[in-house]
GROMACS .gro file of C-alpha atoms in nm:
model
  322
    1UNK     CA    1   0.012   0.017   0.022
    2UNK     CA    2   0.263   0.241   0.069
    3UNK     CA    3   0.449   0.180  -0.258
    4UNK     CA    4   0.114   0.244  -0.446
    5UNK     CA    5   0.068   0.552  -0.221
    6UNK     CA    6   0.462   0.694  -0.321
    7UNK     CA    7   0.402   0.652  -0.668
    8UNK     CA    8   0.089   0.836  -0.741
    9UNK     CA    9   0.243   1.106  -0.521
   10UNK     CA   10   0.500   1.036  -0.835
   11UNK     CA   11   0.236   1.081  -1.121
   12UNK     CA   12   0.091   1.359  -0.971
   13UNK     CA   13   0.420   1.580  -0.900
   14UNK     CA   14   0.489   1.506  -1.285
   15UNK     CA   15   0.159   1.664  -1.439
   16UNK     CA   16   0.145   2.038  -1.487
   17UNK     CA   17  -0.144   2.092  -1.200
   18UNK     CA   18  -0.003   1.966  -0.927
   19UNK     CA   19   0.274   2.264  -0.945
   20UNK     CA   20   0.218   2.598  -0.688
   21UNK     CA   21   0.441   2.767  -0.858
   22UNK     CA   22   0.457   3.091  -0.771
   23UNK     CA   23   0.282   3.368  -0.998
   24UNK     CA   24   0.553   3.562  -1.278
   25UNK     CA   25   0.506   3.952  -1.298
   26UNK     CA   26   0.489   4.127  -1.625
   27UNK     CA   27   0.820   4.265  -1.582
   28UNK     CA   28   0.953   3.894  -1.500
   29UNK     CA   29   0.799   3.745  -1.788
   30UNK     CA   30   0.926   4.038  -1.978
   31UNK     CA   31   1.266   3.942  -1.951
   32UNK     CA   32   1.186   3.545  -1.917
   33UNK     CA   33   1.030   3.588  -2.326
   34UNK     CA   34   1.373   3.719  -2.504
   35UNK     CA   35   1.302   3.567  -2.829
   36UNK     CA   36   1.044   3.395  -3.019
   37UNK     CA   37   0.926   3.266  -3.328
   38UNK     CA   38   0.512   3.229  -3.398
   39UNK     CA   39   0.428   2.872  -3.452
   40UNK     CA   40   0.112   2.696  -3.641
   41UNK     CA   41   0.161   2.383  -3.451
   42UNK     CA   42  -0.186   2.425  -3.342
   43UNK     CA   43  -0.362   2.617  -3.634
   44UNK     CA   44  -0.318   2.483  -3.937
   45UNK     CA   45  -0.416   2.109  -4.044
   46UNK     CA   46  -0.060   2.064  -4.183
   47UNK     CA   47   0.067   2.197  -3.931
   48UNK     CA   48  -0.053   2.033  -3.657
   49UNK     CA   49  -0.004   1.658  -3.886
   50UNK     CA   50   0.368   1.710  -3.911
   51UNK     CA   51   0.399   1.839  -3.557
   52UNK     CA   52   0.658   1.658  -3.320
   53UNK     CA   53   0.856   1.724  -3.027
   54UNK     CA   54   1.167   1.727  -3.226
   55UNK     CA   55   1.053   2.002  -3.398
   56UNK     CA   56   1.028   2.211  -3.099
   57UNK     CA   57   1.337   2.119  -3.010
   58UNK     CA   58   1.467   2.203  -3.289
   59UNK     CA   59   1.357   2.547  -3.239
   60UNK     CA   60   1.496   2.567  -2.910
   61UNK     CA   61   1.844   2.443  -2.961
   62UNK     CA   62   1.897   2.702  -3.284
   63UNK     CA   63   1.860   2.982  -2.994
   64UNK     CA   64   1.458   3.054  -2.954
   65UNK     CA   65   1.312   3.163  -2.583
   66UNK     CA   66   0.937   3.127  -2.640
   67UNK     CA   67   0.703   3.010  -2.914
   68UNK     CA   68   0.367   3.177  -3.001
   69UNK     CA   69   0.148   2.904  -3.070
   70UNK     CA   70  -0.117   3.025  -3.234
   71UNK     CA   71  -0.481   2.853  -3.286
   72UNK     CA   72  -0.787   2.943  -3.494
   73UNK     CA   73  -0.991   2.660  -3.459
   74UNK     CA   74  -1.308   2.586  -3.228
   75UNK     CA   75  -1.229   2.478  -2.860
   76UNK     CA   76  -1.291   2.099  -2.918
   77UNK     CA   77  -1.213   1.809  -2.704
   78UNK     CA   78  -0.965   1.714  -3.017
   79UNK     CA   79  -0.805   2.079  -2.989
   80UNK     CA   80  -0.764   2.114  -2.671
   81UNK     CA   81  -0.598   1.779  -2.651
   82UNK     CA   82  -0.329   1.838  -2.903
   83UNK     CA   83  -0.262   2.229  -2.779
   84UNK     CA   84  -0.203   2.064  -2.425
   85UNK     CA   85   0.047   1.851  -2.616
   86UNK     CA   86   0.207   2.152  -2.834
   87UNK     CA   87   0.227   2.334  -2.457
   88UNK     CA   88   0.373   2.011  -2.285
   89UNK     CA   89   0.631   2.015  -2.549
   90UNK     CA   90   0.725   2.317  -2.484
   91UNK     CA   91   0.763   2.375  -2.129
   92UNK     CA   92   0.948   2.016  -2.111
   93UNK     CA   93   1.172   2.177  -2.327
   94UNK     CA   94   1.230   2.479  -2.163
   95UNK     CA   95   1.039   2.701  -2.465
   96UNK     CA   96   0.791   2.984  -2.295
   97UNK     CA   97   0.451   2.861  -2.469
   98UNK     CA   98   0.185   3.187  -2.547
   99UNK     CA   99  -0.118   3.137  -2.673
  100UNK     CA  100  -0.239   3.288  -2.917
  101UNK     CA  101  -0.620   3.272  -3.061
  102UNK     CA  102  -0.716   3.421  -3.373
  103UNK     CA  103  -1.104   3.529  -3.314
  104UNK     CA  104  -1.157   3.566  -3.706
  105UNK     CA  105  -1.526   3.566  -3.650
  106UNK     CA  106  -1.536   3.839  -3.404
  107UNK     CA  107  -1.316   4.071  -3.580
  108UNK     CA  108  -1.516   3.978  -3.922
  109UNK     CA  109  -1.840   4.093  -3.713
  110UNK     CA  110  -1.810   4.234  -3.371
  111UNK     CA  111  -2.175   4.108  -3.274
  112UNK     CA  112  -2.300   4.005  -2.890
  113UNK     CA  113  -2.273   3.650  -3.040
  114UNK     CA  114  -1.974   3.653  -3.184
  115UNK     CA  115  -1.827   3.845  -2.851
  116UNK     CA  116  -1.901   3.557  -2.669
  117UNK     CA  117  -1.843   3.284  -2.903
  118UNK     CA  118  -1.469   3.427  -2.844
  119UNK     CA  119  -1.546   3.478  -2.484
  120UNK     CA  120  -1.622   3.083  -2.450
  121UNK     CA  121  -1.341   2.955  -2.614
  122UNK     CA  122  -1.090   3.128  -2.372
  123UNK     CA  123  -1.280   2.986  -2.104
  124UNK     CA  124  -1.280   2.669  -2.228
  125UNK     CA  125  -0.893   2.680  -2.296
  126UNK     CA  126  -0.879   2.844  -1.976
  127UNK     CA  127  -1.014   2.561  -1.797
  128UNK     CA  128  -0.762   2.304  -1.953
  129UNK     CA  129  -0.447   2.479  -1.838
  130UNK     CA  130  -0.574   2.598  -1.500
  131UNK     CA  131  -0.263   2.579  -1.271
  132UNK     CA  132  -0.036   2.521  -1.561
  133UNK     CA  133   0.300   2.630  -1.448
  134UNK     CA  134   0.323   3.021  -1.441
  135UNK     CA  135   0.533   2.989  -1.799
  136UNK     CA  136   0.210   2.982  -1.999
  137UNK     CA  137   0.030   3.265  -2.119
  138UNK     CA  138  -0.256   3.379  -2.284
  139UNK     CA  139  -0.234   3.614  -2.600
  140UNK     CA  140  -0.663   3.726  -2.660
  141UNK     CA  141  -0.650   3.788  -3.009
  142UNK     CA  142  -0.335   3.733  -3.231
  143UNK     CA  143  -0.390   4.070  -3.413
  144UNK     CA  144  -0.677   4.354  -3.384
  145UNK     CA  145  -0.810   4.352  -3.770
  146UNK     CA  146  -1.113   4.370  -4.008
  147UNK     CA  147  -1.398   4.563  -3.838
  148UNK     CA  148  -1.227   4.532  -3.549
  149UNK     CA  149  -0.993   4.821  -3.600
  150UNK     CA  150  -1.309   5.067  -3.613
  151UNK     CA  151  -1.443   4.953  -3.269
  152UNK     CA  152  -1.264   5.060  -2.969
  153UNK     CA  153  -1.535   4.978  -2.750
  154UNK     CA  154  -1.643   4.642  -2.846
  155UNK     CA  155  -1.295   4.585  -2.809
  156UNK     CA  156  -1.268   4.668  -2.488
  157UNK     CA  157  -1.613   4.499  -2.448
  158UNK     CA  158  -1.436   4.178  -2.540
  159UNK     CA  159  -1.140   4.168  -2.310
  160UNK     CA  160  -1.331   4.314  -2.028
  161UNK     CA  161  -1.540   3.995  -2.043
  162UNK     CA  162  -1.265   3.755  -2.146
  163UNK     CA  163  -1.031   3.846  -1.863
  164UNK     CA  164  -1.355   3.813  -1.603
  165UNK     CA  165  -1.388   3.460  -1.792
  166UNK     CA  166  -1.001   3.362  -1.756
  167UNK     CA  167  -0.953   3.458  -1.409
  168UNK     CA  168  -1.209   3.230  -1.266
  169UNK     CA  169  -0.949   2.965  -1.335
  170UNK     CA  170  -0.635   3.125  -1.372
  171UNK     CA  171  -0.628   3.432  -1.164
  172UNK     CA  172  -0.232   3.526  -1.149
  173UNK     CA  173  -0.195   3.419  -1.534
  174UNK     CA  174  -0.021   3.670  -1.795
  175UNK     CA  175  -0.244   3.756  -2.021
  176UNK     CA  176  -0.175   3.936  -2.301
  177UNK     CA  177  -0.424   4.264  -2.469
  178UNK     CA  178  -0.378   4.421  -2.806
  179UNK     CA  179  -0.469   4.767  -2.922
  180UNK     CA  180  -0.619   4.764  -3.251
  181UNK     CA  181  -0.550   4.909  -3.588
  182UNK     CA  182  -0.318   4.516  -3.635
  183UNK     CA  183  -0.183   4.586  -3.291
  184UNK     CA  184  -0.029   4.942  -3.328
  185UNK     CA  185   0.157   5.078  -3.043
  186UNK     CA  186  -0.009   5.425  -3.126
  187UNK     CA  187  -0.323   5.298  -2.955
  188UNK     CA  188  -0.200   5.146  -2.673
  189UNK     CA  189  -0.294   5.390  -2.478
  190UNK     CA  190  -0.693   5.264  -2.542
  191UNK     CA  191  -0.600   4.961  -2.321
  192UNK     CA  192  -0.522   5.226  -2.021
  193UNK     CA  193  -0.829   5.125  -1.813
  194UNK     CA  194  -0.745   4.727  -1.841
  195UNK     CA  195  -0.430   4.801  -1.649
  196UNK     CA  196  -0.592   4.923  -1.308
  197UNK     CA  197  -0.740   4.650  -1.223
  198UNK     CA  198  -0.554   4.360  -1.358
  199UNK     CA  199  -0.185   4.334  -1.191
  200UNK     CA  200  -0.073   4.041  -1.435
  201UNK     CA  201  -0.179   4.231  -1.736
  202UNK     CA  202   0.073   4.288  -2.073
  203UNK     CA  203   0.063   4.422  -2.386
  204UNK     CA  204   0.132   4.313  -2.703
  205UNK     CA  205   0.172   4.480  -3.066
  206UNK     CA  206   0.370   4.433  -3.337
  207UNK     CA  207   0.527   4.625  -3.633
  208UNK     CA  208   0.585   4.486  -3.960
  209UNK     CA  209   0.351   4.162  -3.940
  210UNK     CA  210   0.365   4.067  -4.267
  211UNK     CA  211   0.719   4.197  -4.363
  212UNK     CA  212   0.872   4.551  -4.505
  213UNK     CA  213   0.757   4.671  -4.816
  214UNK     CA  214   0.954   4.802  -5.109
  215UNK     CA  215   0.676   5.040  -5.229
  216UNK     CA  216   0.473   5.104  -4.931
  217UNK     CA  217   0.569   5.455  -4.736
  218UNK     CA  218   0.407   5.293  -4.429
  219UNK     CA  219   0.697   5.026  -4.422
  220UNK     CA  220   0.922   5.068  -4.672
  221UNK     CA  221   1.262   4.901  -4.622
  222UNK     CA  222   1.521   4.910  -4.912
  223UNK     CA  223   1.870   4.978  -4.781
  224UNK     CA  224   1.840   5.092  -4.439
  225UNK     CA  225   1.837   5.407  -4.493
  226UNK     CA  226   1.832   5.666  -4.208
  227UNK     CA  227   1.454   5.766  -4.308
  228UNK     CA  228   1.399   5.339  -4.259
  229UNK     CA  229   1.557   5.274  -3.960
  230UNK     CA  230   1.368   5.606  -3.828
  231UNK     CA  231   1.038   5.425  -3.868
  232UNK     CA  232   1.147   5.130  -3.728
  233UNK     CA  233   1.281   5.360  -3.377
  234UNK     CA  234   0.971   5.524  -3.366
  235UNK     CA  235   0.749   5.220  -3.345
  236UNK     CA  236   0.966   5.086  -3.056
  237UNK     CA  237   0.951   5.414  -2.920
  238UNK     CA  238   0.601   5.463  -2.882
  239UNK     CA  239   0.585   5.170  -2.675
  240UNK     CA  240   0.873   5.272  -2.434
  241UNK     CA  241   0.666   5.611  -2.352
  242UNK     CA  242   0.361   5.402  -2.282
  243UNK     CA  243   0.577   5.176  -2.070
  244UNK     CA  244   0.730   5.416  -1.892
  245UNK     CA  245   0.396   5.613  -1.864
  246UNK     CA  246   0.189   5.343  -1.723
  247UNK     CA  247   0.435   5.130  -1.558
  248UNK     CA  248   0.291   4.831  -1.791
  249UNK     CA  249   0.501   4.572  -2.001
  250UNK     CA  250   0.496   4.494  -2.349
  251UNK     CA  251   0.572   4.257  -2.635
  252UNK     CA  252   0.566   4.197  -2.962
  253UNK     CA  253   0.392   3.929  -3.080
  254UNK     CA  254   0.507   3.903  -3.504
  255UNK     CA  255   0.737   4.093  -3.709
  256UNK     CA  256   0.888   3.909  -4.047
  257UNK     CA  257   1.185   3.951  -4.157
  258UNK     CA  258   1.068   3.985  -4.549
  259UNK     CA  259   0.766   3.972  -4.744
  260UNK     CA  260   0.693   3.665  -4.728
  261UNK     CA  261   0.314   3.662  -4.815
  262UNK     CA  262   0.302   3.898  -5.069
  263UNK     CA  263   0.639   3.885  -5.311
  264UNK     CA  264   0.845   3.720  -5.170
  265UNK     CA  265   1.097   3.945  -5.303
  266UNK     CA  266   1.379   4.034  -5.051
  267UNK     CA  267   1.693   3.830  -5.148
  268UNK     CA  268   1.838   3.676  -4.771
  269UNK     CA  269   2.077   3.968  -4.782
  270UNK     CA  270   1.847   4.178  -4.741
  271UNK     CA  271   1.636   3.998  -4.518
  272UNK     CA  272   1.931   3.970  -4.336
  273UNK     CA  273   1.946   4.348  -4.302
  274UNK     CA  274   1.616   4.419  -4.170
  275UNK     CA  275   1.609   4.125  -3.953
  276UNK     CA  276   1.937   4.254  -3.771
  277UNK     CA  277   1.839   4.571  -3.761
  278UNK     CA  278   1.490   4.557  -3.572
  279UNK     CA  279   1.634   4.263  -3.358
  280UNK     CA  280   1.949   4.478  -3.233
  281UNK     CA  281   1.668   4.780  -3.129
  282UNK     CA  282   1.378   4.579  -2.993
  283UNK     CA  283   1.699   4.443  -2.747
  284UNK     CA  284   1.797   4.788  -2.681
  285UNK     CA  285   1.495   4.908  -2.592
  286UNK     CA  286   1.449   4.578  -2.367
  287UNK     CA  287   1.084   4.449  -2.540
  288UNK     CA  288   1.061   4.065  -2.619
  289UNK     CA  289   0.986   4.004  -2.977
  290UNK     CA  290   0.832   3.678  -3.154
  291UNK     CA  291   0.962   3.632  -3.516
  292UNK     CA  292   0.678   3.553  -3.801
  293UNK     CA  293   0.698   3.271  -3.870
  294UNK     CA  294   0.795   2.908  -3.835
  295UNK     CA  295   0.709   2.754  -4.161
  296UNK     CA  296   0.949   3.000  -4.317
  297UNK     CA  297   1.287   2.902  -4.143
  298UNK     CA  298   1.158   2.520  -4.095
  299UNK     CA  299   1.056   2.268  -4.343
  300UNK     CA  300   0.787   2.064  -4.123
  301UNK     CA  301   0.715   1.780  -4.392
  302UNK     CA  302   1.110   1.716  -4.397
  303UNK     CA  303   1.147   1.807  -4.043
  304UNK     CA  304   1.452   2.005  -4.134
  305UNK     CA  305   1.608   2.380  -4.135
  306UNK     CA  306   1.540   2.563  -4.469
  307UNK     CA  307   1.938   2.577  -4.475
  308UNK     CA  308   1.924   2.929  -4.697
  309UNK     CA  309   1.726   3.086  -4.454
  310UNK     CA  310   1.970   3.002  -4.165
  311UNK     CA  311   2.130   3.336  -4.185
  312UNK     CA  312   1.790   3.509  -4.164
  313UNK     CA  313   1.723   3.348  -3.833
  314UNK     CA  314   2.114   3.387  -3.721
  315UNK     CA  315   2.064   3.753  -3.730
  316UNK     CA  316   1.727   3.718  -3.538
  317UNK     CA  317   1.836   3.479  -3.242
  318UNK     CA  318   2.226   3.586  -3.293
  319UNK     CA  319   2.241   3.957  -3.397
  320UNK     CA  320   2.553   4.102  -3.452
  321UNK     CA  321   2.446   4.467  -3.318
  322UNK     CA  322   2.714   4.721  -3.342
   0.00000   0.00000   0.00000
């Protein structure tokens, strides 16, 4: 009988729910995040099919500190089982996991019905991960876009309702909220009221999430002219100023070294130049970040790195800063 009790105790100690670890403050979590990568390991059928712990291990070994695990589908038992597997692998490997939800319906139509669906999704996810180590965090919306860009009141309403649901099962877990207009740092101040009541809240913002452009003046990057560099530094300065004014902590949830989704016409050397400057600028500001996206660097079907893209990965995780 004594041996059975001992074995049961060892099993309980090995489960995430058994840990009663001290919560992490936003400032501590900001320092913990370091350099990360956006992954689709729980988002697309293809990525879910090819996912393995070895793939996660490859990202850890090459130098990434966290993974932003993007999710799109309904919170079915099957999806939650798979998500729990991915999160568990990340924790076991020393990768800090951030679960991020697309909330697609609500962004396209921020109706009460779609709001309630998004809130229910997070209640289900939060319930499944109740008691998990504090290294796991929740990112409520991957990117604020579509009609939601023009509905700041509805965005805040979603955040308040979702936070109320999440806090019932995860009272001290780090949760990220994003501003509107593609999570632009210019609108961080619209989130201020949320931070007055929740000491475990952080802000996620991003820029160049779909990469730079050789033509769009809002995100132009050619040879790294002073004006092009200033555009990046100005965005970072907005986030730093918000942090100073509020005492809040931020994280860049996505930026992309090349325009992979539209044109993909930057040479690797050009991507390295952009990635080096952006990585160094964010590091100098003390703001952690996730680069978008994993499958551009790693061939998930073949289970190996894309050799041609390794210089870009190196510029992200180990940039040669001046």
